[in-house]
Coordinates of C-alpha atoms in Angstrom, one line a residue:
X1 CA 71.1 70.8 207.1
X2 CA 68.8 70.4 204.2
X3 CA 69.0 67.2 202.3
X4 CA 68.4 67.4 198.4
X5 CA 66.5 64.2 197.4
X6 CA 64.9 65.1 193.8
X7 CA 62.8 61.2 194.4
X8 CA 61.1 62.8 197.3
X9 CA 60.9 66.3 196.4
X10 CA 56.8 67.6 195.8
X11 CA 57.9 69.9 193.2
X12 CA 59.4 68.2 190.6
X13 CA 58.7 70.3 187.2
X14 CA 59.0 68.5 183.8
X15 CA 62.5 69.3 182.1
X16 CA 62.3 72.2 179.6
X17 CA 63.1 69.4 176.9
X18 CA 59.1 67.7 177.3
X19 CA 56.8 68.6 174.8
X20 CA 53.2 68.7 175.8
X21 CA 50.4 67.2 173.6
X22 CA 46.7 67.8 174.0
X23 CA 44.3 65.2 173.0
X24 CA 41.6 65.3 170.2
X25 CA 39.3 63.2 167.9
X26 CA 40.4 63.7 164.3
X27 CA 36.6 64.6 163.7
X28 CA 37.5 67.7 165.9
X29 CA 40.0 69.0 163.9
X30 CA 39.8 71.8 161.2
X31 CA 41.1 70.8 157.6
X32 CA 45.1 72.0 157.2
X33 CA 45.9 71.9 161.3
X34 CA 48.8 69.5 162.3
X35 CA 48.5 66.7 164.4
X36 CA 50.4 63.9 165.5
X37 CA 49.1 60.0 166.1
X38 CA 51.3 59.5 169.3
X39 CA 52.1 61.6 172.4
X40 CA 55.2 59.8 173.4
X41 CA 58.4 61.5 172.7
X42 CA 60.5 58.2 172.7
X43 CA 58.7 57.1 169.3
X44 CA 59.2 58.4 166.2
X45 CA 57.1 61.8 166.0
X46 CA 56.0 62.3 162.5
X47 CA 53.7 65.4 161.9
X48 CA 50.6 65.2 159.9
X49 CA 48.3 67.6 158.3
X50 CA 44.3 67.2 158.3
X51 CA 43.6 67.3 154.4
X52 CA 39.9 66.3 154.6
X53 CA 37.1 65.0 156.7
X54 CA 38.6 61.6 156.8
X55 CA 42.0 62.1 155.3
X56 CA 45.3 63.3 156.6
X57 CA 48.7 63.9 155.0
X58 CA 52.1 62.1 156.5
X59 CA 54.4 65.3 156.2
X60 CA 57.7 63.0 156.1
X61 CA 56.3 60.7 153.3
X62 CA 53.7 63.1 151.7
X63 CA 51.4 60.2 151.5
X64 CA 47.7 60.4 152.3
X65 CA 46.0 58.0 154.7
X66 CA 42.3 57.4 155.9
X67 CA 41.4 58.1 159.4
X68 CA 38.3 57.2 161.4
X69 CA 36.5 60.2 162.7
X70 CA 37.0 58.8 166.2
X71 CA 40.5 58.4 166.2
X72 CA 42.1 60.0 168.9
X73 CA 45.2 62.4 167.6
X74 CA 47.2 64.9 169.8
X75 CA 48.2 68.1 169.0
X76 CA 51.1 70.4 170.6
X77 CA 50.3 72.8 173.5

């Protein structure tokens, strides 16, 4: 008889509630693209929109912040 052992199973896909993110440099994004500052679902995930070469807009507070060009940001896949 087979035993159900989820911890020992080799095929344990992520739940359908998980979100996949891809890592980018801020400078690689096009203007008006959405991005997130973290890829961790437990933390508060606020979407941002790139507004110029060095600035992004926080879509929750509608404030503009400066970013270094080599800042790591994330986009949902």
